[in-house]
CSV table of C-alpha atoms and ligand atoms in Angstrom, one decimal:
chain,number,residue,atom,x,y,z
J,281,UNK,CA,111.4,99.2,135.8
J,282,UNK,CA,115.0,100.3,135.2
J,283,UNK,CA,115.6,103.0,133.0
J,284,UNK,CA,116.1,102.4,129.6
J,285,UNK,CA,120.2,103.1,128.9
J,286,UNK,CA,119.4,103.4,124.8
J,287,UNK,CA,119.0,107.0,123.8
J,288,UNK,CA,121.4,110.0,123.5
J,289,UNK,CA,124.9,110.0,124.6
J,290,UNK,CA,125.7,107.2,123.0
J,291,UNK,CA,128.3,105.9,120.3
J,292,UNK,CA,126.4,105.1,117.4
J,293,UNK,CA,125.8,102.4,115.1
J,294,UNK,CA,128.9,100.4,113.4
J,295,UNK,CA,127.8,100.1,110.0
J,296,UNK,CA,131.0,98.3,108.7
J,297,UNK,CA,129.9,95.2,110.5
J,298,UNK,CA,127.7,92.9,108.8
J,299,UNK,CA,124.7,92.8,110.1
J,300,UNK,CA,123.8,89.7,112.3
J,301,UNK,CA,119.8,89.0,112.1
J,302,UNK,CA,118.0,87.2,115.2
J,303,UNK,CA,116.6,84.5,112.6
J,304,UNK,CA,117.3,84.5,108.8
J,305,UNK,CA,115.7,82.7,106.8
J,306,UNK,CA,118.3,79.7,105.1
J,307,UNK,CA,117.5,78.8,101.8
J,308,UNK,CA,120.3,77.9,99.3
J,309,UNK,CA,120.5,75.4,96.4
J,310,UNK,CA,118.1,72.7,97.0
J,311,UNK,CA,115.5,75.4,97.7
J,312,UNK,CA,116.1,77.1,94.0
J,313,UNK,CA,116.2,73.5,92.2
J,314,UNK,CA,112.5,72.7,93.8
J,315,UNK,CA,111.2,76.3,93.1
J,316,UNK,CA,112.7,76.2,89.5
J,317,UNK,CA,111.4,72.8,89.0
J,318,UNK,CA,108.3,73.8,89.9
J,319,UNK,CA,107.7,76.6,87.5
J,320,UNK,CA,109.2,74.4,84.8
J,321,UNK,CA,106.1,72.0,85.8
J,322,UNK,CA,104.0,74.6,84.8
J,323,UNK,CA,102.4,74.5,88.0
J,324,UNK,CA,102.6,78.0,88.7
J,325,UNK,CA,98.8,78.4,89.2
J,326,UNK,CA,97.9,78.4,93.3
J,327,UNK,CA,97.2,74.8,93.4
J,328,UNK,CA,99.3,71.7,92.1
J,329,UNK,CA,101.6,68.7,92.9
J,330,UNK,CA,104.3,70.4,95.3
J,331,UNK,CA,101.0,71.5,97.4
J,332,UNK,CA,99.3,68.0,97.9
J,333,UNK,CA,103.0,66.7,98.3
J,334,UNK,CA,103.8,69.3,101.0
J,335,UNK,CA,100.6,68.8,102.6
J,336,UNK,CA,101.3,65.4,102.7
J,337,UNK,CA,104.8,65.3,103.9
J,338,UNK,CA,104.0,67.5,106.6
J,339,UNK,CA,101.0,65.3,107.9
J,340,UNK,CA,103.0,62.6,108.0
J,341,UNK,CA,105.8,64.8,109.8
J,342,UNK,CA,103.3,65.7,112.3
J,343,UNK,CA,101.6,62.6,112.4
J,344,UNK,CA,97.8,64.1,111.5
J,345,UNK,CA,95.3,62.9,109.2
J,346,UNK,CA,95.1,66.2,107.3
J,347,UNK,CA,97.2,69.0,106.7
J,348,UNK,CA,95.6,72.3,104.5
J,349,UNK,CA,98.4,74.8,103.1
J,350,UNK,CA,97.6,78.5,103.1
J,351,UNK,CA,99.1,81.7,103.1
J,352,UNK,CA,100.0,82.5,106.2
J,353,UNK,CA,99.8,81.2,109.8
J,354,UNK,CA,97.6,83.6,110.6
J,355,UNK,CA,95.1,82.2,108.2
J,356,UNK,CA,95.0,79.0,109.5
J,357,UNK,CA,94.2,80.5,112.7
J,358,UNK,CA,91.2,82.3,111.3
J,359,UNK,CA,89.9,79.5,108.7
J,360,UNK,CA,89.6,77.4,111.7
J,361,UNK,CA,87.5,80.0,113.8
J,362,UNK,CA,85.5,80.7,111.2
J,363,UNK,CA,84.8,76.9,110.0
J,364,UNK,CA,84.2,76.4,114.0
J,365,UNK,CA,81.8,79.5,113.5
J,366,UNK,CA,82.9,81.1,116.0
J,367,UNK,CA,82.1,84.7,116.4
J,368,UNK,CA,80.1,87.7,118.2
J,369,UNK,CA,79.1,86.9,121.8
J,370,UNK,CA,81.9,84.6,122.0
J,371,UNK,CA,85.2,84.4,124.1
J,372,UNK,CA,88.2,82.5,123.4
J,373,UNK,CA,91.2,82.5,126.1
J,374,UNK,CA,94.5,83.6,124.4
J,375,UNK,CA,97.9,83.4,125.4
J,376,UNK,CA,99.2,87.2,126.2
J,377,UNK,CA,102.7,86.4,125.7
J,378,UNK,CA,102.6,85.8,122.4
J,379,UNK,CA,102.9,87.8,118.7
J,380,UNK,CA,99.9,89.9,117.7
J,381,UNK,CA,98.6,87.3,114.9
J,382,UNK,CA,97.3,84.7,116.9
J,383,UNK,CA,95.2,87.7,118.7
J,384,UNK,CA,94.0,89.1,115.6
J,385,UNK,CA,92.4,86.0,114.5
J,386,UNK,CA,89.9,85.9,117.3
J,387,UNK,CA,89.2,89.3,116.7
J,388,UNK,CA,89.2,88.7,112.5
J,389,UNK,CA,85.7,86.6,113.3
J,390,UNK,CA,84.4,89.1,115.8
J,391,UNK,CA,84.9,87.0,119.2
J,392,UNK,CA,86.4,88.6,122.5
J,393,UNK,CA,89.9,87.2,123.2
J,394,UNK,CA,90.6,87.1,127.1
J,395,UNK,CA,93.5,87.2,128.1
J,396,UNK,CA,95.7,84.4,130.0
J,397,UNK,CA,99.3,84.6,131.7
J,398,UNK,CA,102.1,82.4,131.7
J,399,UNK,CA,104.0,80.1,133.4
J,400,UNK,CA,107.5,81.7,134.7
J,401,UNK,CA,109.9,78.8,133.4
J,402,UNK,CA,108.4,78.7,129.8
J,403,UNK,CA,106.5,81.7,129.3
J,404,UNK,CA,103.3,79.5,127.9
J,405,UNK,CA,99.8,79.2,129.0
J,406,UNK,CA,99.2,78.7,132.6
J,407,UNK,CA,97.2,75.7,133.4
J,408,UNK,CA,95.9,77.0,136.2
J,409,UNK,CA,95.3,80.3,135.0
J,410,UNK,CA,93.2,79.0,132.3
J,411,UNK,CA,91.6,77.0,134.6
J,412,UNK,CA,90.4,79.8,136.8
J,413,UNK,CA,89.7,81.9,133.1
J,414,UNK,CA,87.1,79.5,132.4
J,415,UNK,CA,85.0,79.1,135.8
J,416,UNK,CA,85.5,83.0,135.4
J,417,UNK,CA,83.9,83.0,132.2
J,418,UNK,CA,81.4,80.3,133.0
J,419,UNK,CA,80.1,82.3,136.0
J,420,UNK,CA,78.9,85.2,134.0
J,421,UNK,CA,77.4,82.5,131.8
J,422,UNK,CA,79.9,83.9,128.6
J,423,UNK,CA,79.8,81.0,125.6
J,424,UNK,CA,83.7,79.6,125.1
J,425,UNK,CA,83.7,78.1,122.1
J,426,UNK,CA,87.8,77.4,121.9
J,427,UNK,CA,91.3,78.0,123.7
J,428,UNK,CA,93.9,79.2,121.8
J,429,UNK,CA,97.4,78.0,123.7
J,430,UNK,CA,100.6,79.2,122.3
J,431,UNK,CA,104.0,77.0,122.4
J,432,UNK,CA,106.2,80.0,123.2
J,433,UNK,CA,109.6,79.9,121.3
J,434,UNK,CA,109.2,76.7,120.3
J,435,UNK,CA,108.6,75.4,123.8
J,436,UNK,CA,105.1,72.8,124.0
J,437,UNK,CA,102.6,74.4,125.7
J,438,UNK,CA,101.8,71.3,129.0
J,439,UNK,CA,99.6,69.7,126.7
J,440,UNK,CA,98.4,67.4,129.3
J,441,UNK,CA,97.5,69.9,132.1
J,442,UNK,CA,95.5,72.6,129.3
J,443,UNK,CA,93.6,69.6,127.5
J,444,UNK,CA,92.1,68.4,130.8
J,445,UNK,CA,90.8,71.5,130.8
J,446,UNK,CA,89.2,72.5,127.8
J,447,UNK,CA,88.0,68.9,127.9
J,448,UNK,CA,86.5,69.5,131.6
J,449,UNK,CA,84.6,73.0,130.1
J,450,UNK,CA,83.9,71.2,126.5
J,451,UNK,CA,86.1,74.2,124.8
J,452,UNK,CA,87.9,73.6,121.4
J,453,UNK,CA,91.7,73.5,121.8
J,454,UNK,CA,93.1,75.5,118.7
J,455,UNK,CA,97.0,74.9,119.2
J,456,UNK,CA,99.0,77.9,118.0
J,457,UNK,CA,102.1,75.7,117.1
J,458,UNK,CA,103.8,78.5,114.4
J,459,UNK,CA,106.8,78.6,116.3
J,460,UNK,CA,107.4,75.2,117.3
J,461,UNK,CA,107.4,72.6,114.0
J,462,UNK,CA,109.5,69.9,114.6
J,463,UNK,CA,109.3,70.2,118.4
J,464,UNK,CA,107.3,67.1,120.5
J,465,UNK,CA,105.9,67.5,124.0
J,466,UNK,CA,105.9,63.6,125.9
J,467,UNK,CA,107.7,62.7,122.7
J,468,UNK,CA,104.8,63.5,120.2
J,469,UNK,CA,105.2,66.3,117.9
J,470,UNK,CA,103.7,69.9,118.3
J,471,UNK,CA,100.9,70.6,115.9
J,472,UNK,CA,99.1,67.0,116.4
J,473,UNK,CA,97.5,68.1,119.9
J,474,UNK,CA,94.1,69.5,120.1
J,475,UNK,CA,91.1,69.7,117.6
J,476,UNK,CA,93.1,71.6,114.9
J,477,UNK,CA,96.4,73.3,114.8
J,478,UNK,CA,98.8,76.0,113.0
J,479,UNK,CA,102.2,76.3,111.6
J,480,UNK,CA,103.6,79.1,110.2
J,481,UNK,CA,106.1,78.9,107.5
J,482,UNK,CA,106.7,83.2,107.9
J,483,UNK,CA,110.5,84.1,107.2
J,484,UNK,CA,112.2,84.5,110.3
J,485,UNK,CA,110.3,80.7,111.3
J,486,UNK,CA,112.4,77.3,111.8
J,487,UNK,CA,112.0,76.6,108.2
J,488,UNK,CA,110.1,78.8,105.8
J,489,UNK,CA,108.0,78.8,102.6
J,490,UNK,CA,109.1,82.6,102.2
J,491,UNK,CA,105.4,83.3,103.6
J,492,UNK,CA,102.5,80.3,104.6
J,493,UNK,CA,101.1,79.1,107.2
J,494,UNK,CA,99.2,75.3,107.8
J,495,UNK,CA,96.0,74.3,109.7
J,496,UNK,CA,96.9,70.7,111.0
J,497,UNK,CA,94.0,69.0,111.9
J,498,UNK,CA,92.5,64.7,112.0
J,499,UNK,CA,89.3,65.9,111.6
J,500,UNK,CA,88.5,65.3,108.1
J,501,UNK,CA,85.5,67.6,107.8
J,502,UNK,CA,87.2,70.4,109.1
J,503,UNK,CA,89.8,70.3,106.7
J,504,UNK,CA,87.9,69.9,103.9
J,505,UNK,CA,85.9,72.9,104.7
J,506,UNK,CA,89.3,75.1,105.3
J,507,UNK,CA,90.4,73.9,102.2
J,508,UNK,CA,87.0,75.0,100.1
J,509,UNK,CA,87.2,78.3,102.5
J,510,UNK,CA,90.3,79.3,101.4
J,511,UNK,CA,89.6,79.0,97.5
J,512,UNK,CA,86.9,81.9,97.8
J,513,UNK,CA,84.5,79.0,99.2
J,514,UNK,CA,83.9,77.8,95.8
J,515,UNK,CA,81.0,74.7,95.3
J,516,UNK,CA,82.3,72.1,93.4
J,517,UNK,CA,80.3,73.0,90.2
J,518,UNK,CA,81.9,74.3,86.9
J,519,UNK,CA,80.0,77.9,87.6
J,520,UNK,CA,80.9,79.9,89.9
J,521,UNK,CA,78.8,79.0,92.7
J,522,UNK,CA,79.0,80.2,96.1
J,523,UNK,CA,77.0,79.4,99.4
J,524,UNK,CA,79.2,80.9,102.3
J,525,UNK,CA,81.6,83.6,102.2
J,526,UNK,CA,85.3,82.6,101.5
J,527,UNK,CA,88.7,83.7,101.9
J,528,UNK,CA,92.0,83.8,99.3
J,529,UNK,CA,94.5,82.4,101.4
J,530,UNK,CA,95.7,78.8,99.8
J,531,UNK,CA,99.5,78.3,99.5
J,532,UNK,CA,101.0,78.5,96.4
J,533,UNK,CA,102.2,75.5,94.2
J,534,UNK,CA,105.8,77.3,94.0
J,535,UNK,CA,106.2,78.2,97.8
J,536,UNK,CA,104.5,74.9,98.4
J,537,UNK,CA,108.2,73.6,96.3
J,538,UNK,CA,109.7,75.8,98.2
J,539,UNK,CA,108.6,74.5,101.8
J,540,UNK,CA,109.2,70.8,100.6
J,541,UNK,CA,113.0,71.5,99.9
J,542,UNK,CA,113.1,73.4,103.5
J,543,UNK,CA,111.3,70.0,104.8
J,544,UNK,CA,113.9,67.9,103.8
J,545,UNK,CA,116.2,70.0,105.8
J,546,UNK,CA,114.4,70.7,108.7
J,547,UNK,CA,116.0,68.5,111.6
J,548,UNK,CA,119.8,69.8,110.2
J,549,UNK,CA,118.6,73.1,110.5
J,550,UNK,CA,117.0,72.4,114.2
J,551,UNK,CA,120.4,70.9,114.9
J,552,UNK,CA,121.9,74.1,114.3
J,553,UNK,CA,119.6,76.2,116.5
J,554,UNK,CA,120.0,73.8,119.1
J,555,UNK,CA,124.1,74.3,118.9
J,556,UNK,CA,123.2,78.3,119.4
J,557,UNK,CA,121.0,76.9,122.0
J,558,UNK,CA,123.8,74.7,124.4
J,559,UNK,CA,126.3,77.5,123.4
J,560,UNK,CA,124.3,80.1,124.7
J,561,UNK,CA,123.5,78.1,127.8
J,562,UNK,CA,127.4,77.7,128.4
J,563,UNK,CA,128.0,81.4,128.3
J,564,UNK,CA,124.8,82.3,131.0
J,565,UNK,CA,125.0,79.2,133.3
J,566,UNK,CA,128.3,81.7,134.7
J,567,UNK,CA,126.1,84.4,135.2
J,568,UNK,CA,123.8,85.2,138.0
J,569,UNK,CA,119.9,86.2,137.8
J,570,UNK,CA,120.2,85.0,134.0
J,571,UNK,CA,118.1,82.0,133.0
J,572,UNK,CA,117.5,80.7,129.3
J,573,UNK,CA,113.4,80.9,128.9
J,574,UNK,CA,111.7,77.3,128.5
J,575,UNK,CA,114.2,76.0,131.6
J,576,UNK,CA,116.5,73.7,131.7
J,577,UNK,CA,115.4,71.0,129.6
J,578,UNK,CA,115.1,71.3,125.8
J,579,UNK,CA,115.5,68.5,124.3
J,580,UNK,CA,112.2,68.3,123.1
J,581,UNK,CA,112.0,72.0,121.6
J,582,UNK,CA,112.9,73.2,118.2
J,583,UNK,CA,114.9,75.6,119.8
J,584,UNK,CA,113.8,78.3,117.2
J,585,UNK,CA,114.9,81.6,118.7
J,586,UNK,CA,117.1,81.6,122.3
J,587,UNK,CA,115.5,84.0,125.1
J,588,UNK,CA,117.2,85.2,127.9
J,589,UNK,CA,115.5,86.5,131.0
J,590,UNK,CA,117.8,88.3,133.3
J,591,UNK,CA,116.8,89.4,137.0
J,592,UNK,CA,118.0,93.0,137.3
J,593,UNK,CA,118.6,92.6,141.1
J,594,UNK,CA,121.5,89.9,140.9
J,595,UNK,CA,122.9,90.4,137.3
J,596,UNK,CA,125.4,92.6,136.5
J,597,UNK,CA,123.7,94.3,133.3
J,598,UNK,CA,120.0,94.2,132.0
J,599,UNK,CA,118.0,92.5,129.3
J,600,UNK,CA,117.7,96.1,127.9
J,601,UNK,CA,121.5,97.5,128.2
J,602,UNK,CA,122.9,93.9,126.6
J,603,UNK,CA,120.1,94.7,123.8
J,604,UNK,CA,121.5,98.1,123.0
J,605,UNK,CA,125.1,97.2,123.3
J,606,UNK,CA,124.4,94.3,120.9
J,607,UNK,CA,122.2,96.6,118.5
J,608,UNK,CA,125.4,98.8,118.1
J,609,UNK,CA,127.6,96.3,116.7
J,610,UNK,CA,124.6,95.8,114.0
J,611,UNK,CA,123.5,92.7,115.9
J,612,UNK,CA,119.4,91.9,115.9
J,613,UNK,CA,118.0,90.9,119.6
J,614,UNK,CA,114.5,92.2,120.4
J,615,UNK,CA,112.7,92.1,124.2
J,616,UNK,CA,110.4,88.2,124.2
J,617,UNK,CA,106.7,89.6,122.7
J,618,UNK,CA,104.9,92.5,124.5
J,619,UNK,CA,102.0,90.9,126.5
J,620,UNK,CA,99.5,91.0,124.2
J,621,UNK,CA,97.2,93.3,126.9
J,622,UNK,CA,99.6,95.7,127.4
J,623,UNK,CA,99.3,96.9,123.8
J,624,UNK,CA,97.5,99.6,123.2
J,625,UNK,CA,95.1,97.7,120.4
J,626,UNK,CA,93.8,95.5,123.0
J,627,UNK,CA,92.6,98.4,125.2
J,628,UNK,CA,89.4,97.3,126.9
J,629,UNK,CA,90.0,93.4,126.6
J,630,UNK,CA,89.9,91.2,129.7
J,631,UNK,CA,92.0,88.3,130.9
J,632,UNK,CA,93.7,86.9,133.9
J,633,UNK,CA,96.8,88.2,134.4
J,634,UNK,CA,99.5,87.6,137.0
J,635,UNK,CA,102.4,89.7,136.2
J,636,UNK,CA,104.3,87.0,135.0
J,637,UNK,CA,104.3,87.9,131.0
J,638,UNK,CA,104.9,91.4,132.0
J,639,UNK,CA,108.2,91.0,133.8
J,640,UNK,CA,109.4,88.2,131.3
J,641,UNK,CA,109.1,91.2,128.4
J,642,UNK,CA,110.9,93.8,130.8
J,643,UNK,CA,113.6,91.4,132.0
J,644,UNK,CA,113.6,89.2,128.3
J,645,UNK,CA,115.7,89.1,125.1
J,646,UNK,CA,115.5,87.0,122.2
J,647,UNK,CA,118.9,86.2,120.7
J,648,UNK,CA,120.4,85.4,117.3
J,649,UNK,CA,119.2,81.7,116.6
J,650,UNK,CA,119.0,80.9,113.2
J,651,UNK,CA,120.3,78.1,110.9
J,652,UNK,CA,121.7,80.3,108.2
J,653,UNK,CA,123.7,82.2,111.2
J,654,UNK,CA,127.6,81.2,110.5
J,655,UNK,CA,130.3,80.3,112.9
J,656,UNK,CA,132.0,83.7,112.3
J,657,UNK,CA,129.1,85.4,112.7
J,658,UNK,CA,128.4,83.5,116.4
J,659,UNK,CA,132.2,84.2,117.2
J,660,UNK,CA,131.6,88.1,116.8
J,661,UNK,CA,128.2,88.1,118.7
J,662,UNK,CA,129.7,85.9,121.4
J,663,UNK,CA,132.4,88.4,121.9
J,664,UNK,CA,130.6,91.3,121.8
J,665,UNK,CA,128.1,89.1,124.7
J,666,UNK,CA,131.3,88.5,126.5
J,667,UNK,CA,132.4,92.6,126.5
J,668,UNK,CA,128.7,93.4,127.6
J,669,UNK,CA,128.4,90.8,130.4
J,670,UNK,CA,132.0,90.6,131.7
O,773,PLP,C1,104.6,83.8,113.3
O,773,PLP,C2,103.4,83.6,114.2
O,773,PLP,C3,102.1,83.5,113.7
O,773,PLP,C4,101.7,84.0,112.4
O,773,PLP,O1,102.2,83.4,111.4
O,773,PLP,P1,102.2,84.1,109.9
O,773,PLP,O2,102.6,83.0,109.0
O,773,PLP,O3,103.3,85.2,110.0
O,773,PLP,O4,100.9,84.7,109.7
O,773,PLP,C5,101.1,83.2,114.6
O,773,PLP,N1,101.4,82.9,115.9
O,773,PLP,C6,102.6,83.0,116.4
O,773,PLP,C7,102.8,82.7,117.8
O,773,PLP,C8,103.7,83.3,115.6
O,773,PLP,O5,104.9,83.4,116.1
């Protein structure tokens, strides 16, 4: 690895420029008539109208039978584990290169996550990879109750190629689809593959519900016991009455109001992350050893943030050295996510790992690549690109 150019000796921060952030969130008008209109509903209580409608909107986005709204992505990934009963003695293959939360969950119910690297060009689950994983794990006669792929970005995981296989080794497919809403892989949308899915509707994501998450799923059962899961597991008498332990992680009514004003903007605000997108492609296509992560065709992906990977032996700078230029004109880039078993919480965990997540996050950056980003903004953080890169 190079050495890393941040540190002392160098000019410092400028504060007087505003400060540019890798993915606001973009929320304006229509977003505080649907929130107000919703408290002046009265609905202010966790459940009501703007949930069932979002729900509903969303299922019919995604093209799914059943859609349950809860508190965060994360959730969703665990109500689904649990409801699956998954749990000690088990082992669920999980994408490395992807954010901590879609670890956690496996780890939430007590199962052993094990570790699978990527492809190169997209940075999602290798096929082959998990392949090998699951003979692995089936050799030493290890239960794998579900696969828990991640579309990178906003990149679809090869659907195809991973289904065959968690069909072949009768594993659950658990599709980690928080960054990619709105994308489609073969022209049908991320979130419908698989037995049950996950959106997140966090922040920084392609639209937002300020915090909440989804579990996307056709099977009705499943659904229905998410739903009763997530309202403290509840039985449907007028006591409290409880035969299973439950969670408090339902969406609420208002962020539900929220989401459903985002909803109505979501392809304009894809439209504008995919502008970023071509821009930033036009820049880089120039530049040697510097490729845009998910390859060369995006037409299908959300586009929600932009990564670069650059090769340190033919480019003329480093993932690394643009990142700290960038940082000092108060503009937000971080590396693509730490492999998940390089961090030191995962210490003893196994997997199958290539070295391919490893040199995407020391050769990766993610780049500014949200709607709510202006054209004056872009202007200054293309010129500042332009200054680094030559
Ligand atoms: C954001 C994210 C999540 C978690 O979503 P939250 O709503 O923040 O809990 C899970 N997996 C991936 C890959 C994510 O990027």
């Amino acid at each position: 690895m190079r050495p890393s150019p941040v540190d002392a000796s160098l000019p410092s921060l400028d504060e007087t420029a505003e400060r540019i952030l890798l993915s606001a969130p973009d929320v304006g008008e229509l977003e505080r008539e649907y929130v107000l209109a919703a408290m002046r509903s009265g609905w202010v209580a966790p459940a009501g109208p703007d949930l069932h409608a979002f729900e509903s909107e969303v299922a019919e986005r995604v093209g799914v039978a059943h859609a349950v709204g809860l508190s965060s992505g994360t959730a969703a990934l665990h109500l689904a584990l649990v409801s699956w009963g998954v749990g000690p003695g088990d082992v669920v293959p999980v994408s490395t290169l992807t954010f901590a939360a879609t670890v956690n969950a496996i780890r939430y119910v007590g199962a052993e996550p094990f570790f699978v690297d990527c492809d190169e060009e997209s940075g999602n689950m290798s096929p082959s990879l998990l392949r090998q994983s699951l003979t692995h794990l089936r050799s030493e006669g290890r239960h794998v109750p579900a696969v828990v792929p991640v579309d990178l970005l906003g990149k679809a995981v090869q659907y195809g190629a991973i289904t065959e296989v968690t069909q072949e080794f009768e594993a659950r497919l658990l599709s980690d689809a928080a960054e990619s809403f709105g994308s489609t892989w073969q022209g049908l949308p991320t979130g419908s593959f698989g037995d049950a899915s996950v959106l997140s509707f966090n922040g920084n994501k392609v639209m937002t519900t300020s915090g909440g998450g989804m579990m996307l799923t056709n099977d009705e059962a499943l659904a229905v016991h998410v739903r009763k899961l997530s309202t403290q597991a509840r039985e449907p008498v007028v006591h409290y009455e409880h035969n299973e332990v439950g969670y408090n992680y339902r969406l609420s009514n208002i962020l539900a109001a929220l989401g459903r004003a985002q909803l109505t903007r979501l392809d304009e605000m894809i439209a504008r992350r995919r502008s970023w997108r071509e821009r930033y492609r036009n820049i880089f296509r120039e530049h040697l050893g510097v490729r845009i992560l998910g390859g060369e065709d995006d037409s299908q992906d959300n586009c929600w943030l932009t990564g670069i990977v650059v090769d340190p032996h033919s480019a003329t700078f480093s993932a690394r050295e643009l990142g700290a230029a960038l940082r000092l004109s108060n503009i937000e880039t971080r590396p693509i996510w730490k492999p998940m078993h390089l961090q030191p919480v995962s210490r003893g965990i196994k997997g199958i790992i290539d070295g391919t997540s490893e040199k995407i996050f020391d050769q990766g950056l993610t780049l500014p690549s949200g709607s709510a980003m202006t054209e004056e903004q872009f202007g200054r953080l293309i010129a500042q690109i332009t200054r680094v890169i030559g």
